[in-house]
């Protein structure tokens, strides 16, 4: 059974989250910095009356900072009772992924990506990396269950 995923780009690479974990996508117009927050936290934004933290995917992935453009998006995800935004370069596509298209990442990717990539999907000539959302937003625990 195919599963819908929201596809977004960071530094030219394509990543995906299950659509069931995504509440909405918003244009990025800036965030209010939070003193003492980790470097990967871009700040706080207001989305439909709620204040949510935003994690900068570029910083979290160890990439150089990018320019925020009209294409920059905040992918708002739900993890348990927490709502967190992920700042990405662009997000415009919803894709159905068949489990047969999804494979574990190569060991080199597992080591280099600090566990942020949990699988890779082949979509025609494209490779889309499925991210471990709890790990990316900093909710991981040593046993990897995503709970604190």
XYZ file of C-alpha atoms in Angstrom, residues 36-143:
108
model
C 20.076 30.076 24.602
C 18.385 27.823 22.054
C 20.506 25.312 20.135
C 22.003 26.652 16.890
C 19.650 24.535 14.769
C 16.586 26.268 16.248
C 15.798 29.166 13.916
C 13.389 30.632 16.454
C 9.695 30.863 17.065
C 6.956 31.554 14.548
C 3.238 32.014 14.835
C 1.168 29.632 12.758
C -2.574 30.032 12.820
C -2.566 31.414 16.329
C -0.059 28.952 17.774
C 3.562 29.695 18.634
C 5.870 26.899 17.479
C 9.629 26.357 17.404
C 11.271 26.106 13.990
C 14.281 23.895 13.307
C 16.504 25.056 10.440
C 17.119 21.924 8.349
C 20.290 23.373 6.791
C 21.888 24.021 10.171
C 20.673 20.717 11.580
C 22.110 18.810 8.625
C 25.469 20.603 8.990
C 25.094 22.518 5.722
C 26.047 26.104 5.039
C 23.342 28.683 5.726
C 21.209 29.526 2.744
C 19.344 32.572 1.646
C 15.696 32.579 2.552
C 13.631 33.083 -0.589
C 9.993 33.183 -1.570
C 10.288 29.386 -1.944
C 11.421 28.882 1.683
C 8.840 26.924 3.637
C 8.113 25.834 7.153
C 6.877 22.258 7.111
C 4.803 22.019 10.271
C 4.901 18.541 11.732
C 3.242 16.815 14.634
C 5.216 14.554 16.930
C 3.018 13.257 19.709
C 1.621 16.325 21.391
C 4.388 18.579 20.074
C 4.100 20.748 16.995
C 7.394 21.736 15.387
C 8.264 23.518 12.144
C 11.098 22.463 9.863
C 12.569 25.281 7.769
C 13.418 24.008 4.284
C 14.487 25.576 0.984
C 11.267 24.590 -0.788
C 8.337 22.191 -0.495
C 5.891 21.750 -3.316
C 5.183 18.092 -3.836
C 3.208 15.272 -2.318
C 4.319 11.881 -3.519
C 2.947 8.355 -3.141
C 5.724 5.972 -2.180
C 5.281 2.254 -2.509
C 7.165 0.249 0.161
C 9.004 -1.517 -2.682
C 10.588 1.838 -3.595
C 11.984 2.360 -0.107
C 15.305 0.890 1.000
C 17.543 1.311 4.036
C 20.233 3.913 3.450
C 23.749 2.706 2.621
C 25.991 2.364 5.724
C 28.076 5.389 4.698
C 24.911 7.516 4.683
C 23.856 6.160 8.062
C 27.205 7.160 9.557
C 27.524 10.501 7.768
C 23.953 11.648 8.173
C 23.954 11.203 11.985
C 20.826 9.073 11.723
C 18.756 11.835 10.145
C 18.088 9.669 7.065
C 16.199 6.488 7.852
C 15.500 5.301 4.301
C 15.995 6.165 0.643
C 13.270 5.924 -1.991
C 13.908 5.482 -5.691
C 11.388 7.500 -7.676
C 12.310 7.044 -11.310
C 15.695 8.731 -11.681
C 15.281 10.603 -8.387
C 16.444 9.604 -4.923
C 14.357 10.904 -2.042
C 15.649 10.562 1.509
C 13.083 9.800 4.202
C 14.075 11.633 7.341
C 13.805 10.546 10.943
C 11.658 13.480 12.081
C 12.157 12.971 15.859
C 15.924 12.908 15.390
C 15.945 15.939 13.099
C 13.952 18.078 15.506
C 16.084 16.912 18.429
C 13.626 14.612 20.140
C 15.761 11.518 19.824
C 16.740 9.463 22.804
C 19.612 6.993 23.062
C 17.247 4.077 22.412
